Amino acid sequence: MVKILTPLTKKSEIVPLIRAGADEFFCGFIPGEKLETSRAYLYLNRRASRAANFTSIGELKEAVSIAAARNIPIFVTFNEHNYSKAMYDQIIETLKELELSKPNGVIISDSGLLILIKKHFPGAAAAAGTGCPVFNRKSLMFYKNLGADRVTLSIALTTGEIESLADEAARIGIELVCFIKNENCINTNAQCTYLHGMFDDALNRTFCKIEKEYGVRDCGGKKQARAGKRLSSIHEDFSDGCGACFLPRFIEAGITKFKIDGRGRSASEKIKDLLFIKKAVLCAEGGRSADAVEKRIRFLYNKIYGNTCSKKCIYS
C-alpha cells in the first residue's frame, strides 16, 4: 500500500492533513526558549527557521499524541550532517521528552547520531535521510547495520538506479522513500558541496546561487569550465520539484513510501500538494498506459495548481 510522508509544522495542521490523505508526518523541532542563549539551536535540522519547525516541546508532544490517536506516525527530523556535543545532548534530551516508539521515529543524516539514537531509543523507528548517500547495495547494508529501518533516496539518482536499489532493498529488508514533490535541486543533501545558512542572517542564502560572489573566477582552465557549467545547471535547470509522472515506475519497482517536501509551506499549500499526489497515486495504480497516466497527471497538476507543468522533472 502506497503511503505519503507529509510535512508538518503546527499541531493545528494535523487533522486537516489527515482528512486530505496524509499517511505519515515528518516535522522539525528547535527549542524556542534556548534561542536567546544561542542561535546554534536553529541548526538541529536542515530547516533553520522558526516557521518550519515546532518550537515548543509541549506542542510537539501533543501533536504526536493527536496523530497516534489516529494511527498516524510522526518522524522528527534531526538531519544535519554533523553536530557538536551540545547539540547531541539537546537531541537526546528532546527524544527523552517525546518518548518515541514505533511507528513514530526520527530522520537522521549523521551516522554517529543514528548509532546513538538506536542505543538510547531502540524502540523508535530510524530513517536515514537524504544526507546519507546511498548509491548501491553496500550503502543500503551500511545503514541497515547501523539500525536504519528506511532510507530516503536522493533525487540525484536516475529512475533506473532507483529501480535497481528497490530490488536490493527488498532482498535486504529495508524500506526506501522517494521524494515526489517540492525537492528540485539535484545537488541537495548528500551531494551538496555548499553551505546553506551559516550563522548570520545576512548569509542565509544558498551559496550555489550566488555565483557573482562565490563563483568560478579563481578556478583555471578546464576546472573553471566545469564549475561554470555546474553553476549554470543549478541556476537554470530547476524543475518544478514534482516527479509524479514517475510514480507508476516506482510503485511497480516496489517502492511504497513517498515524501512531499516543504515544512515551511503554508497549511493550504501542504493540503494542495497532498491532494495532488494522492490523486496521482490513484491514477498510477489504475492500470492505465504510461502515456495515459502522464497525460492525466499533467491535467491534475494544471487543475490543482492553476498552471502548466514545466516538464522539467526531478527524475531522469
CSV table of C-alpha atoms in Angstrom, one decimal:
chain,number,residue,atom,x,y,z
A,1,MET,CA,0.0,0.0,0.0
A,2,VAL,CA,1.4,3.4,-1.0
A,3,LYS,CA,1.9,5.9,1.8
A,4,ILE,CA,2.6,9.6,1.7
A,5,LEU,CA,5.0,11.2,4.1
A,6,THR,CA,3.7,14.7,4.6
A,7,PRO,CA,5.4,17.8,6.2
A,8,LEU,CA,4.0,19.1,9.5
A,9,THR,CA,4.8,22.4,11.2
A,10,LYS,CA,1.9,23.0,13.6
A,11,LYS,CA,-0.4,21.0,15.7
A,12,SER,CA,-3.4,22.7,14.0
A,13,GLU,CA,-2.4,21.2,10.7
A,14,ILE,CA,-2.7,17.5,11.8
A,15,VAL,CA,-6.5,16.9,11.3
A,16,PRO,CA,-6.9,18.8,8.0
A,17,LEU,CA,-3.9,17.0,6.6
A,18,ILE,CA,-5.2,13.6,7.7
A,19,ARG,CA,-8.5,14.4,6.1
A,20,ALA,CA,-6.6,15.3,2.9
A,21,GLY,CA,-5.0,11.8,3.0
A,22,ALA,CA,-1.7,12.1,5.0
A,23,ASP,CA,-0.4,8.6,5.9
A,24,GLU,CA,2.7,9.7,7.9
A,25,PHE,CA,4.1,13.0,9.1
A,26,PHE,CA,7.6,14.4,9.4
A,27,CYS,CA,8.4,17.6,11.4
A,28,GLY,CA,11.4,19.5,12.8
A,29,PHE,CA,12.0,20.9,16.3
A,30,ILE,CA,14.1,23.7,17.7
A,31,PRO,CA,13.9,24.7,21.4
A,32,GLY,CA,12.5,28.2,21.1
A,33,GLU,CA,13.3,29.1,24.7
A,34,LYS,CA,17.0,28.4,24.1
A,35,LEU,CA,17.5,30.6,21.0
A,36,GLU,CA,18.0,33.6,23.2
A,37,THR,CA,21.2,32.0,24.6
A,38,SER,CA,22.5,30.6,21.3
A,39,ARG,CA,21.4,30.7,17.7
A,40,ALA,CA,23.1,27.4,17.2
A,41,TYR,CA,19.9,25.7,18.3
A,42,LEU,CA,18.4,26.8,15.0
A,43,TYR,CA,20.5,24.2,13.3
A,44,LEU,CA,19.2,21.0,14.8
A,45,ASN,CA,17.9,20.2,11.3
A,46,ARG,CA,18.3,21.4,7.8
A,47,ARG,CA,15.4,24.0,8.1
A,48,ALA,CA,16.9,26.7,10.2
A,49,SER,CA,13.7,28.7,10.7
A,50,ARG,CA,11.1,29.0,13.4
A,51,ALA,CA,8.4,29.0,10.6
A,52,ALA,CA,9.5,25.5,9.5
A,53,ASN,CA,9.7,23.9,13.0
A,54,PHE,CA,7.9,23.2,16.2
A,55,THR,CA,9.4,25.5,18.8
A,56,SER,CA,7.6,24.1,21.9
A,57,ILE,CA,8.2,20.6,23.1
A,58,GLY,CA,4.8,20.7,24.7
A,59,GLU,CA,3.1,21.3,21.4
A,60,LEU,CA,5.2,18.6,19.7
A,61,LYS,CA,4.2,16.1,22.3
A,62,GLU,CA,0.6,17.0,21.8
A,63,ALA,CA,1.0,16.6,18.1
A,64,VAL,CA,2.5,13.1,18.5
A,65,SER,CA,-0.4,12.2,20.7
A,66,ILE,CA,-3.1,13.5,18.4
A,67,ALA,CA,-1.6,11.7,15.4
A,68,ALA,CA,-1.1,8.5,17.4
A,69,ALA,CA,-4.8,8.5,18.3
A,70,ARG,CA,-5.5,8.4,14.5
A,71,ASN,CA,-2.8,5.7,13.9
A,72,ILE,CA,-0.6,8.2,12.0
A,73,PRO,CA,3.2,8.1,12.8
A,74,ILE,CA,5.4,11.1,13.1
A,75,PHE,CA,9.1,11.3,12.3
A,76,VAL,CA,11.1,14.1,13.9
A,77,THR,CA,14.0,15.4,11.7
A,78,PHE,CA,17.5,15.8,13.2
A,79,ASN,CA,19.1,15.6,9.8
A,80,GLU,CA,22.1,17.9,9.8
A,81,HIS,CA,25.2,16.2,8.6
A,82,ASN,CA,27.0,16.5,12.0
A,83,TYR,CA,26.6,18.1,15.5
A,84,SER,CA,28.6,19.4,18.4
A,85,LYS,CA,28.4,17.6,21.8
A,86,ALA,CA,25.9,20.3,23.0
A,87,MET,CA,23.6,19.5,20.0
A,88,TYR,CA,23.8,15.8,20.6
A,89,ASP,CA,22.8,16.4,24.3
A,90,GLN,CA,19.9,18.6,23.1
A,91,ILE,CA,18.6,15.9,20.7
A,92,ILE,CA,18.8,13.2,23.3
A,93,GLU,CA,17.0,15.5,25.8
A,94,THR,CA,14.3,16.2,23.3
A,95,LEU,CA,13.8,12.5,22.4
A,96,LYS,CA,13.5,11.6,26.1
A,97,GLU,CA,10.7,14.1,26.4
A,98,LEU,CA,8.9,12.7,23.4
A,99,GLU,CA,9.3,9.1,24.4
A,100,LEU,CA,9.0,8.0,20.8
A,101,SER,CA,8.4,4.4,19.9
A,102,LYS,CA,7.5,2.7,16.6
A,103,PRO,CA,5.8,3.5,14.4
A,104,ASN,CA,7.0,7.0,15.4
A,105,GLY,CA,10.6,7.7,14.7
A,106,VAL,CA,13.5,10.0,13.7
A,107,ILE,CA,15.0,11.1,10.4
A,108,ILE,CA,18.8,11.3,10.7
A,109,SER,CA,21.8,12.2,8.4
A,110,ASP,CA,24.6,11.9,10.9
A,111,SER,CA,25.6,8.2,11.1
A,112,GLY,CA,27.1,8.8,14.6
A,113,LEU,CA,23.7,10.2,15.8
A,114,LEU,CA,22.0,7.1,14.3
A,115,ILE,CA,24.1,4.8,16.4
A,116,LEU,CA,23.5,7.0,19.5
A,117,ILE,CA,19.7,7.1,19.0
A,118,LYS,CA,19.5,3.3,18.4
A,119,LYS,CA,21.4,2.8,21.6
A,120,HIS,CA,19.2,5.1,23.8
A,121,PHE,CA,15.9,4.7,22.0
A,122,PRO,CA,15.9,1.2,20.4
A,123,GLY,CA,12.1,1.2,20.2
A,124,ALA,CA,11.9,4.3,17.8
A,125,ALA,CA,11.9,3.9,14.1
A,126,ALA,CA,15.0,5.3,12.4
A,127,ALA,CA,15.1,6.7,8.9
A,128,ALA,CA,18.4,7.6,7.1
A,129,GLY,CA,17.7,11.0,5.4
A,130,THR,CA,19.0,12.1,2.0
A,131,GLY,CA,22.1,13.5,3.8
A,132,CYS,CA,23.1,9.8,3.9
A,133,PRO,CA,24.4,9.0,0.4
A,134,VAL,CA,23.0,5.7,-1.0
A,135,PHE,CA,24.2,4.5,-4.4
A,136,ASN,CA,24.4,0.7,-4.1
A,137,ARG,CA,23.7,-2.4,-2.1
A,138,LYS,CA,26.7,-1.9,0.2
A,139,SER,CA,25.5,1.5,1.3
A,140,LEU,CA,22.0,0.2,1.9
A,141,MET,CA,23.6,-2.6,4.1
A,142,PHE,CA,25.7,0.0,5.9
A,143,TYR,CA,22.7,2.0,7.1
A,144,LYS,CA,20.7,-1.1,7.9
A,145,ASN,CA,23.5,-2.4,10.0
A,146,LEU,CA,23.6,0.9,11.9
A,147,GLY,CA,19.9,0.4,12.7
A,148,ALA,CA,18.0,2.3,10.0
A,149,ASP,CA,14.6,1.0,9.2
A,150,ARG,CA,14.3,3.0,6.0
A,151,VAL,CA,16.4,5.1,3.7
A,152,THR,CA,15.4,8.3,1.8
A,153,LEU,CA,16.8,8.4,-1.7
A,154,SER,CA,18.4,11.5,-3.3
A,155,ILE,CA,16.8,12.9,-6.5
A,156,ALA,CA,20.3,12.9,-8.0
A,157,LEU,CA,19.7,9.2,-8.7
A,158,THR,CA,18.2,8.2,-12.0
A,159,THR,CA,15.0,6.2,-12.2
A,160,GLY,CA,17.0,3.2,-13.3
A,161,GLU,CA,19.3,3.4,-10.3
A,162,ILE,CA,16.3,3.8,-8.0
A,163,GLU,CA,14.6,0.7,-9.5
A,164,SER,CA,17.9,-1.3,-9.0
A,165,LEU,CA,18.1,-0.1,-5.4
A,166,ALA,CA,14.5,-1.1,-4.8
A,167,ASP,CA,15.4,-4.7,-5.8
A,168,GLU,CA,18.3,-4.7,-3.4
A,169,ALA,CA,16.3,-3.1,-0.6
A,170,ALA,CA,13.6,-5.8,-0.9
A,171,ARG,CA,16.3,-8.5,-0.5
A,172,ILE,CA,18.0,-6.8,2.4
A,173,GLY,CA,14.8,-5.9,4.2
A,174,ILE,CA,14.9,-2.1,4.4
A,175,GLU,CA,12.3,0.4,3.2
A,176,LEU,CA,13.0,3.1,0.6
A,177,VAL,CA,11.5,6.5,0.5
A,178,CYS,CA,11.4,8.7,-2.7
A,179,PHE,CA,10.8,12.5,-2.9
A,180,ILE,CA,7.8,13.2,-5.0
A,181,LYS,CA,7.1,17.0,-4.6
A,182,ASN,CA,8.9,20.2,-3.9
A,183,GLU,CA,12.5,19.0,-3.9
A,184,ASN,CA,14.2,20.4,-7.0
A,185,CYS,CA,17.9,20.7,-6.8
A,186,ILE,CA,19.7,17.5,-7.7
A,187,ASN,CA,22.7,18.5,-5.7
A,188,THR,CA,20.8,18.8,-2.4
A,189,ASN,CA,21.8,17.0,0.8
A,190,ALA,CA,24.1,14.0,0.0
A,191,GLN,CA,25.8,15.6,-3.0
A,192,CYS,CA,25.7,19.3,-2.0
A,193,THR,CA,29.1,20.9,-1.6
A,194,TYR,CA,27.8,24.3,-0.4
A,195,LEU,CA,26.8,25.7,2.9
A,196,HIS,CA,23.1,26.5,3.3
A,197,GLY,CA,22.7,29.1,6.0
A,198,MET,CA,25.8,29.8,8.2
A,199,PHE,CA,25.2,31.6,11.5
A,200,ASP,CA,24.4,35.0,10.2
A,201,ASP,CA,21.1,36.1,8.7
A,202,ALA,CA,22.9,38.2,6.1
A,203,LEU,CA,24.4,34.9,4.7
A,204,ASN,CA,21.2,32.8,5.0
A,205,ARG,CA,21.2,32.1,1.2
A,206,THR,CA,22.3,29.1,-0.8
A,207,PHE,CA,25.8,29.7,-1.9
A,208,CYS,CA,25.4,27.8,-5.1
A,209,LYS,CA,23.1,30.6,-6.4
A,210,ILE,CA,25.5,33.4,-5.6
A,211,GLU,CA,27.9,32.9,-8.5
A,212,LYS,CA,29.0,36.5,-8.7
A,213,GLU,CA,30.3,36.5,-5.1
A,214,TYR,CA,31.2,32.8,-4.8
A,215,GLY,CA,31.7,31.8,-8.4
A,216,VAL,CA,34.3,30.2,-10.6
A,217,ARG,CA,36.7,33.1,-11.1
A,218,ASP,CA,39.5,31.5,-9.0
A,219,CYS,CA,39.4,28.2,-11.0
A,220,GLY,CA,41.6,27.8,-14.0
A,221,GLY,CA,41.2,26.2,-17.4
A,222,LYS,CA,39.0,23.1,-17.5
A,223,LYS,CA,38.1,23.3,-13.8
A,224,GLN,CA,36.6,26.8,-14.4
A,225,ALA,CA,34.6,25.5,-17.4
A,226,ARG,CA,33.3,22.5,-15.3
A,227,ALA,CA,32.5,24.7,-12.3
A,228,GLY,CA,30.7,27.2,-14.5
A,229,LYS,CA,28.6,24.5,-16.2
A,230,ARG,CA,27.6,23.2,-12.8
A,231,LEU,CA,26.6,26.6,-11.5
A,232,SER,CA,24.6,27.2,-14.7
A,233,SER,CA,22.9,23.9,-14.3
A,234,ILE,CA,21.8,24.7,-10.8
A,235,HIS,CA,20.8,28.2,-11.7
A,236,GLU,CA,18.8,27.4,-14.8
A,237,ASP,CA,17.6,23.8,-14.8
A,238,PHE,CA,15.5,23.7,-11.7
A,239,SER,CA,12.4,21.6,-12.2
A,240,ASP,CA,9.1,22.4,-10.5
A,241,GLY,CA,10.0,19.7,-8.0
A,242,CYS,CA,7.3,17.3,-8.9
A,243,GLY,CA,8.2,13.8,-10.3
A,244,ALA,CA,4.7,12.5,-10.1
A,245,CYS,CA,4.8,11.1,-13.6
A,246,PHE,CA,7.3,8.5,-12.4
A,247,LEU,CA,5.0,7.1,-9.7
A,248,PRO,CA,4.0,4.1,-11.9
A,249,ARG,CA,7.6,3.0,-12.4
A,250,PHE,CA,8.5,3.4,-8.7
A,251,ILE,CA,5.3,1.6,-7.5
A,252,GLU,CA,5.9,-1.2,-9.9
A,253,ALA,CA,9.5,-1.5,-8.6
A,254,GLY,CA,8.1,-2.0,-5.1
A,255,ILE,CA,8.5,1.5,-3.6
A,256,THR,CA,5.5,2.3,-1.4
A,257,LYS,CA,6.8,5.4,0.6
A,258,PHE,CA,6.9,8.8,-1.0
A,259,LYS,CA,7.9,12.1,0.7
A,260,ILE,CA,6.4,15.5,0.0
A,261,ASP,CA,9.0,18.2,1.0
A,262,GLY,CA,8.0,21.6,2.3
A,263,ARG,CA,7.8,22.1,6.0
A,264,GLY,CA,8.0,25.8,5.5
A,265,ARG,CA,4.9,25.8,3.2
A,266,SER,CA,1.5,27.1,4.4
A,267,ALA,CA,-1.2,24.6,5.6
A,268,SER,CA,-3.2,25.3,2.4
A,269,GLU,CA,-0.2,24.6,0.2
A,270,LYS,CA,0.5,21.4,2.1
A,271,ILE,CA,-3.1,20.3,1.6
A,272,LYS,CA,-2.9,21.1,-2.1
A,273,ASP,CA,0.3,19.2,-2.5
A,274,LEU,CA,-1.1,16.2,-0.7
A,275,LEU,CA,-4.4,16.1,-2.7
A,276,PHE,CA,-2.4,16.3,-5.9
A,277,ILE,CA,-0.1,13.4,-5.0
A,278,LYS,CA,-2.9,11.2,-3.6
A,279,LYS,CA,-4.8,11.7,-6.9
A,280,ALA,CA,-1.6,11.0,-8.9
A,281,VAL,CA,-1.1,7.7,-6.9
A,282,LEU,CA,-4.7,6.6,-7.7
A,283,CYS,CA,-4.0,7.3,-11.3
A,284,ALA,CA,-0.7,5.4,-11.3
A,285,GLU,CA,-2.4,2.4,-9.7
A,286,GLY,CA,-5.4,2.5,-12.1
A,287,GLY,CA,-3.9,0.2,-14.8
A,288,ARG,CA,-3.7,2.9,-17.5
A,289,SER,CA,-1.0,3.0,-20.0
A,290,ALA,CA,2.1,5.1,-19.2
A,291,ASP,CA,1.1,7.8,-21.7
A,292,ALA,CA,-2.4,7.9,-20.3
A,293,VAL,CA,-1.1,8.2,-16.7
A,294,GLU,CA,1.3,11.0,-17.6
A,295,LYS,CA,-1.5,12.9,-19.5
A,296,ARG,CA,-3.9,12.5,-16.6
A,297,ILE,CA,-1.3,13.6,-14.0
A,298,ARG,CA,-0.4,16.7,-16.1
A,299,PHE,CA,-4.1,17.5,-16.2
A,300,LEU,CA,-4.4,17.2,-12.5
A,301,TYR,CA,-1.3,19.4,-12.0
A,302,ASN,CA,-2.9,22.1,-14.1
A,303,LYS,CA,-6.3,21.8,-12.4
A,304,ILE,CA,-4.9,21.9,-8.8
A,305,TYR,CA,-2.1,24.4,-9.2
A,306,GLY,CA,-3.6,26.5,-11.9
A,307,ASN,CA,-0.5,26.4,-14.1
A,308,THR,CA,1.1,24.1,-16.7
A,309,CYS,CA,3.7,21.5,-15.7
A,310,SER,CA,7.1,22.7,-16.8
A,311,LYS,CA,8.0,19.1,-18.0
A,312,LYS,CA,11.4,19.6,-16.3
A,313,CYS,CA,11.1,16.6,-14.0
A,314,ILE,CA,13.2,16.0,-10.9
A,315,TYR,CA,13.9,12.5,-12.2
A,316,SER,CA,15.5,11.3,-15.4
